[in-house]
Amino acid sequence: MYQVTVEPTGDVVEVEEGQTILDASLRQGVWLPFACGHGTCATCKCQLVEGEVDIGNASPFALMDMERDEGKILVCCAIPESDLVIEADIDVDPDFMGFPVEDFQATVVAIDDLSPTIKGVRFELDHPIEFQAGQYINLNMPGVEGARAFSIANKPSDASVLELHVRRVPEGAGTGYVHEQLKVGDTLLLSGPYGQFFTRKSAPEDLIFIAGGSGLSSPQSMILELLEQGDTRKITLLQGARNLSELYNRALFEQLAQEHENFTYVPALDNPLPEDQWEGFSGYVHEAAIDHFGGQFAGHKAYLCGPPPMIDAAITALMQGRLFERDIYMERFLTAADGAEGTTKSALFKKI
């Protein structure tokens, strides 16, 4: 067991033999910036001030030779070989609650077809999980190398259950397992919570949520919690899908909009089928946002969740409408097909 002192906060983390600095930190409620979790993105780069480490499988692109010589490490794969002092670039949001990462046994209690490409999976946990709406878990599946990251779709008050929305990724081992092999009664191992995507409850601004595909999961959790707690800010959800069959959970949000005066639901289809007889907004979800708000977004906090092209288009639209970086938060889903190679499919959760 080694002790790692994190500067400038002074937090002390106890690290087991063979454990990474990041894993130990998250399990003890000490947050360090990270994204990919397996040494390829450089988000978790820190300065080694004192001590000896095994830098692990850090990518030569994420941690260059010159940086290694200067004592830089990636805490997601660095393993202590002595007591350490590290210096990290820590900027923790005051609304971040910092729940420690834990391990759970999760038993499947329901699997539903939410759309032709997305399954809803509900687990019962062996003990309650504490998380902030918007965070994610890492799920381990038999025969699949490396954990897979999935956002939590239920609200935090439902602490003994876990709802995930899993989109089938072509040739994806993890999502393929969920869609083709997972069945009710199966028990899997998962860990969490992870991530810096969460609602800034202390901020007074009204809220815009823009979601595409299975990216609806995090906004669903956030909105359900806000409405449950009686939040009085105006909340607008814009949900984008290709056609009507992919626009899942529409009835849930239409019902919530009827029950809560401060909640507005705007669905958008970018390629509706003739049989859809669609009378709502036709176009991309960022175009629906421009239409709904008249291109003016100042005075809001925006939360974006979905595939990279949707995120990029939404950021452009919001910033052209006078909403700036400090008020935009995003959860960008990246898979190996998007260029995030590695044994673990990770999402990049960050504020731009």
Coordinates of C-alpha atoms in Angstrom, one line a residue:
M1 CA 0.0 0.0 0.0
Y2 CA 1.3 3.4 -1.0
Q3 CA 0.2 6.9 -0.2
V4 CA -0.3 9.5 -3.0
T5 CA -0.5 13.1 -2.0
V6 CA -2.4 15.2 -4.6
E7 CA -1.4 18.8 -4.9
P8 CA -2.7 21.6 -4.7
T9 CA -5.6 20.1 -2.8
G10 CA -3.5 18.1 -0.3
D11 CA -5.8 15.1 -0.6
V12 CA -4.1 11.8 0.3
V13 CA -5.0 8.6 -1.5
E14 CA -4.1 5.1 -0.4
V15 CA -3.2 2.9 -3.4
E16 CA -3.1 -0.9 -3.3
E17 CA -0.3 -2.8 -4.9
G18 CA -0.9 -2.9 -8.7
Q19 CA -3.7 -0.3 -8.6
T20 CA -3.7 2.8 -10.7
I21 CA -3.7 6.2 -9.1
L22 CA -6.9 7.2 -10.9
D23 CA -8.8 4.1 -9.8
A24 CA -7.8 4.5 -6.2
S25 CA -8.6 8.2 -6.2
L26 CA -12.1 7.8 -7.6
R27 CA -12.9 5.0 -5.2
Q28 CA -11.9 7.3 -2.3
G29 CA -13.9 10.3 -3.5
V30 CA -10.9 12.2 -4.8
W31 CA -11.6 13.5 -8.3
L32 CA -8.9 13.8 -10.9
P33 CA -9.6 15.0 -14.4
F34 CA -9.8 12.1 -16.9
A35 CA -11.7 10.9 -20.0
C36 CA -10.7 7.8 -21.9
G37 CA -9.4 5.8 -18.8
H38 CA -6.8 3.8 -20.8
G39 CA -3.9 6.0 -21.6
T40 CA -4.8 7.5 -25.0
C41 CA -6.3 10.9 -24.5
A42 CA -3.9 12.7 -22.1
T43 CA -6.7 14.4 -20.1
C44 CA -5.4 12.9 -16.9
K45 CA -1.8 14.1 -17.3
C46 CA -0.2 15.1 -14.0
Q47 CA 3.3 16.1 -12.8
L48 CA 5.2 13.6 -10.6
V49 CA 6.8 15.7 -7.9
E50 CA 8.2 13.0 -5.7
G51 CA 8.4 9.2 -5.8
E52 CA 8.7 6.4 -8.3
V53 CA 6.0 5.1 -10.7
D54 CA 5.4 2.5 -13.4
I55 CA 3.9 4.6 -16.1
G56 CA 2.0 1.6 -17.5
N57 CA 0.6 1.5 -21.0
A58 CA 0.5 5.2 -21.7
S59 CA 0.3 5.9 -25.4
P60 CA 3.4 7.6 -26.8
F61 CA 1.1 10.1 -28.4
A62 CA -0.6 11.0 -25.2
L63 CA 2.6 11.0 -23.2
M64 CA 5.6 11.9 -25.4
D65 CA 9.2 10.9 -24.5
M66 CA 10.1 14.5 -23.6
E67 CA 7.1 14.6 -21.2
R68 CA 8.2 11.4 -19.6
D69 CA 11.7 12.8 -19.1
E70 CA 10.0 15.8 -17.4
G71 CA 8.2 13.6 -14.9
K72 CA 4.7 13.7 -16.5
I73 CA 2.5 10.7 -15.9
L74 CA -1.1 9.6 -16.9
V75 CA -2.8 8.7 -13.7
C76 CA -5.3 6.4 -15.5
C77 CA -2.5 3.9 -16.1
A78 CA 0.4 4.9 -13.7
I79 CA 1.0 2.5 -10.8
P80 CA 3.0 3.7 -7.7
E81 CA 6.2 2.0 -6.8
S82 CA 6.7 4.2 -3.7
D83 CA 4.8 6.9 -1.8
L84 CA 4.2 9.8 -4.3
V85 CA 3.4 13.5 -4.5
I86 CA 1.7 14.5 -7.7
E87 CA 0.5 17.9 -9.0
A88 CA -2.8 17.9 -10.9
D89 CA -4.7 20.5 -12.8
I90 CA -7.9 20.3 -10.7
D91 CA -10.9 22.6 -11.2
V92 CA -13.8 20.9 -9.4
D93 CA -17.2 22.5 -9.9
P94 CA -18.9 23.5 -6.7
D95 CA -22.0 21.5 -7.7
F96 CA -19.9 18.3 -8.1
M97 CA -20.7 15.9 -5.2
G98 CA -17.8 13.6 -5.6
F99 CA -19.4 10.2 -4.7
P100 CA -16.8 7.5 -4.4
V101 CA -16.7 4.8 -7.1
E102 CA -17.9 1.4 -5.9
D103 CA -18.4 -2.1 -7.3
F104 CA -21.8 -3.6 -7.7
Q105 CA -23.5 -6.9 -8.6
A106 CA -26.3 -6.1 -11.0
T107 CA -29.1 -8.5 -11.8
V108 CA -31.1 -7.9 -15.0
V109 CA -34.8 -7.5 -14.2
A110 CA -36.1 -6.1 -17.5
I111 CA -35.1 -5.7 -21.1
D112 CA -37.2 -3.6 -23.4
D113 CA -37.0 -2.6 -27.1
L114 CA -37.1 1.2 -26.9
S115 CA -36.5 1.5 -30.6
P116 CA -35.3 -0.7 -33.5
T117 CA -31.7 0.0 -32.4
I118 CA -31.9 0.8 -28.7
K119 CA -32.6 -1.5 -25.8
G120 CA -33.6 -0.4 -22.3
V121 CA -32.0 -2.5 -19.6
R122 CA -33.0 -2.3 -15.9
F123 CA -30.8 -3.8 -13.2
E124 CA -31.4 -4.5 -9.6
L125 CA -28.3 -3.7 -7.6
D126 CA -26.9 -5.6 -4.6
H127 CA -26.7 -2.3 -2.7
P128 CA -27.8 1.3 -3.4
I129 CA -25.7 3.5 -5.6
E130 CA -25.1 7.2 -4.9
F131 CA -24.7 9.2 -8.1
Q132 CA -25.5 12.6 -9.7
A133 CA -27.9 12.6 -12.6
G134 CA -25.9 12.7 -15.8
Q135 CA -23.1 10.3 -14.6
Y136 CA -22.2 6.9 -16.0
I137 CA -21.2 3.4 -15.0
N138 CA -18.7 0.9 -16.4
L139 CA -20.3 -2.4 -17.2
N140 CA -18.4 -5.7 -17.4
M141 CA -19.7 -8.5 -19.7
P142 CA -18.6 -12.1 -20.1
G143 CA -16.4 -12.7 -23.1
V144 CA -16.0 -8.9 -23.8
E145 CA -12.6 -7.5 -23.1
G146 CA -12.7 -4.3 -21.1
A147 CA -15.6 -2.5 -19.4
R148 CA -18.1 -0.4 -21.4
A149 CA -19.4 3.0 -20.4
F150 CA -23.1 3.6 -20.2
S151 CA -24.9 6.6 -18.9
I152 CA -27.5 6.2 -16.1
A153 CA -31.1 6.9 -17.3
N154 CA -33.0 6.7 -14.0
K155 CA -33.1 9.4 -11.3
P156 CA -30.7 9.2 -8.3
S157 CA -33.6 8.6 -5.8
D158 CA -34.1 5.2 -7.4
A159 CA -30.9 4.1 -5.8
S160 CA -31.3 0.3 -5.9
V161 CA -32.1 0.1 -9.6
L162 CA -30.2 1.1 -12.7
E163 CA -31.6 1.9 -16.1
L164 CA -29.4 2.0 -19.2
H165 CA -30.2 2.8 -22.8
V166 CA -27.9 0.8 -25.1
R167 CA -27.7 1.5 -28.8
R168 CA -26.5 -1.3 -31.1
V169 CA -23.2 -0.3 -32.5
P170 CA -22.3 -2.3 -35.7
E171 CA -19.6 -4.9 -34.9
G172 CA -19.5 -3.6 -31.3
A173 CA -18.7 -6.4 -28.9
G174 CA -20.3 -4.8 -25.8
T175 CA -23.5 -3.5 -27.4
G176 CA -23.8 -6.7 -29.4
Y177 CA -23.7 -8.7 -26.2
V178 CA -26.5 -6.6 -24.7
H179 CA -28.7 -6.9 -27.8
E180 CA -28.1 -10.5 -28.6
Q181 CA -27.1 -12.5 -25.4
L182 CA -28.2 -10.6 -22.3
K183 CA -31.3 -11.9 -20.7
V184 CA -33.5 -11.3 -17.6
G185 CA -31.9 -13.0 -14.5
D186 CA -28.3 -12.5 -15.7
T187 CA -25.9 -11.0 -13.1
L188 CA -23.1 -8.7 -14.2
L189 CA -20.5 -6.6 -12.4
L190 CA -20.3 -2.9 -12.8
S191 CA -18.6 0.1 -11.2
G192 CA -19.5 3.7 -10.7
P193 CA -20.4 6.5 -10.7
Y194 CA -18.0 8.2 -13.1
G195 CA -18.1 11.5 -15.0
Q196 CA -18.3 15.3 -14.8
F197 CA -21.6 15.6 -16.7
F198 CA -24.2 16.7 -14.1
T199 CA -26.7 19.5 -13.5
R200 CA -25.5 22.7 -12.1
K201 CA -28.2 23.2 -9.5
S202 CA -26.8 26.3 -8.0
A203 CA -27.0 28.2 -11.3
P204 CA -30.1 30.4 -11.7
E205 CA -30.3 30.1 -15.5
D206 CA -33.0 28.2 -17.4
L207 CA -32.0 24.9 -18.8
I208 CA -31.8 23.6 -22.4
F209 CA -31.2 19.8 -23.0
I210 CA -30.3 18.7 -26.5
A211 CA -30.2 14.9 -27.0
G212 CA -29.7 12.5 -29.9
G213 CA -30.1 8.8 -30.1
S214 CA -29.4 6.9 -26.8
G215 CA -27.9 10.2 -25.6
L216 CA -31.4 10.7 -24.1
S217 CA -30.3 8.7 -21.1
S218 CA -28.5 11.4 -19.2
P219 CA -31.0 14.2 -19.9
Q220 CA -33.8 11.8 -18.8
S221 CA -32.1 11.2 -15.5
M222 CA -31.4 15.0 -15.0
I223 CA -34.9 16.1 -16.0
L224 CA -36.7 13.5 -13.9
E225 CA -34.7 14.6 -10.8
L226 CA -35.2 18.3 -11.4
L227 CA -39.0 17.8 -11.7
E228 CA -39.1 15.5 -8.8
Q229 CA -37.4 18.1 -6.6
G230 CA -39.7 20.9 -7.7
D231 CA -37.1 22.9 -9.6
T232 CA -38.8 26.1 -10.8
R233 CA -36.5 27.0 -13.7
K234 CA -37.7 26.6 -17.3
I235 CA -36.6 23.3 -18.6
T236 CA -36.6 22.5 -22.4
L237 CA -35.8 19.1 -23.9
L238 CA -35.1 18.9 -27.6
Q239 CA -34.9 15.3 -28.7
G240 CA -33.6 14.4 -32.1
A241 CA -34.1 11.1 -34.0
R242 CA -34.1 9.9 -37.6
N243 CA -37.7 8.7 -37.8
L244 CA -40.7 8.1 -35.5
S245 CA -39.7 4.5 -34.6
E246 CA -36.4 5.9 -33.2
L247 CA -38.0 8.6 -31.2
Y248 CA -38.3 6.6 -28.0
N249 CA -39.8 7.6 -24.6
R250 CA -41.8 10.3 -26.4
A251 CA -45.0 9.5 -24.3
L252 CA -43.0 9.9 -21.1
F253 CA -41.9 13.5 -21.9
E254 CA -45.2 14.5 -23.4
Q255 CA -46.8 13.4 -20.1
L256 CA -44.2 15.3 -18.1
A257 CA -44.9 18.4 -20.2
Q258 CA -48.6 18.2 -19.4
E259 CA -47.9 17.8 -15.6
H260 CA -45.2 20.6 -15.3
E261 CA -45.7 24.1 -16.6
N262 CA -42.0 24.8 -16.5
F263 CA -41.1 21.8 -18.8
T264 CA -41.3 21.9 -22.6
Y265 CA -40.7 19.0 -24.9
V266 CA -39.6 19.5 -28.5
P267 CA -39.1 16.3 -30.6
A268 CA -37.4 16.6 -34.1
L269 CA -37.1 14.1 -36.9
D270 CA -34.5 14.6 -39.6
N271 CA -35.7 11.9 -41.9
P272 CA -39.4 11.1 -41.2
L273 CA -41.0 8.3 -43.2
P274 CA -44.2 8.9 -45.1
E275 CA -46.0 6.4 -42.8
D276 CA -44.9 8.4 -39.8
Q277 CA -47.4 11.2 -40.7
W278 CA -45.1 13.5 -38.8
E279 CA -46.5 16.9 -38.0
G280 CA -43.7 18.0 -35.6
F281 CA -40.4 19.7 -36.5
S282 CA -38.6 18.1 -39.5
G283 CA -34.9 18.7 -39.5
Y284 CA -31.9 18.2 -37.2
V285 CA -32.3 18.7 -33.5
H286 CA -30.0 21.8 -33.4
E287 CA -32.2 23.3 -36.1
A288 CA -35.2 22.6 -33.9
A289 CA -33.4 24.5 -31.1
I290 CA -32.8 27.5 -33.3
D291 CA -36.4 27.4 -34.4
H292 CA -37.8 27.1 -30.9
F293 CA -35.7 29.8 -29.3
G294 CA -35.6 32.1 -32.3
G295 CA -31.8 31.7 -32.5
Q296 CA -31.4 33.4 -29.1
F297 CA -29.9 31.3 -26.3
A298 CA -28.4 33.8 -23.9
G299 CA -29.4 33.4 -20.3
H300 CA -29.5 29.6 -20.3
K301 CA -27.3 26.6 -19.3
A302 CA -27.2 24.0 -22.1
Y303 CA -26.5 20.3 -21.7
L304 CA -25.7 18.3 -24.9
C305 CA -25.7 14.6 -25.1
G306 CA -25.3 12.4 -28.2
P307 CA -23.0 11.5 -31.1
P308 CA -20.1 13.9 -32.0
P309 CA -21.8 15.4 -35.2
M310 CA -24.9 16.3 -33.2
I311 CA -22.7 17.8 -30.4
D312 CA -20.6 19.9 -32.8
A313 CA -23.7 21.2 -34.7
A314 CA -25.4 22.1 -31.4
I315 CA -22.4 23.9 -30.0
T316 CA -22.1 26.0 -33.2
A317 CA -25.8 26.9 -33.1
L318 CA -25.7 27.8 -29.4
M319 CA -22.6 30.0 -29.7
Q320 CA -24.0 31.8 -32.7
G321 CA -27.0 32.5 -30.6
R322 CA -25.0 34.2 -27.9
L323 CA -24.4 31.3 -25.5
F324 CA -20.8 30.9 -24.5
E325 CA -18.4 28.2 -23.4
R326 CA -19.0 28.6 -19.6
D327 CA -22.7 27.8 -20.1
I328 CA -22.4 24.7 -22.3
Y329 CA -21.8 21.2 -21.0
M330 CA -21.6 18.1 -23.0
E331 CA -21.5 14.3 -23.0
R332 CA -19.9 13.2 -26.3
F333 CA -20.3 9.5 -27.1
L334 CA -17.3 8.1 -28.8
T335 CA -16.8 4.5 -29.9
A336 CA -14.0 2.8 -31.8
A337 CA -15.8 3.7 -35.0
D338 CA -15.4 7.3 -34.1
G339 CA -11.6 6.9 -33.6
A340 CA -11.5 6.1 -29.9
E341 CA -9.4 2.9 -30.3
G342 CA -8.7 0.8 -27.3
T343 CA -9.9 -2.2 -25.3
T344 CA -12.4 -0.1 -23.4
K345 CA -15.2 1.8 -25.1
S346 CA -15.2 5.1 -23.2
A347 CA -17.3 8.2 -23.5
L348 CA -15.6 11.6 -23.2
F349 CA -17.4 13.5 -20.6
K350 CA -16.3 17.1 -20.3
K351 CA -17.1 20.7 -20.3
I352 CA -15.9 22.4 -23.5

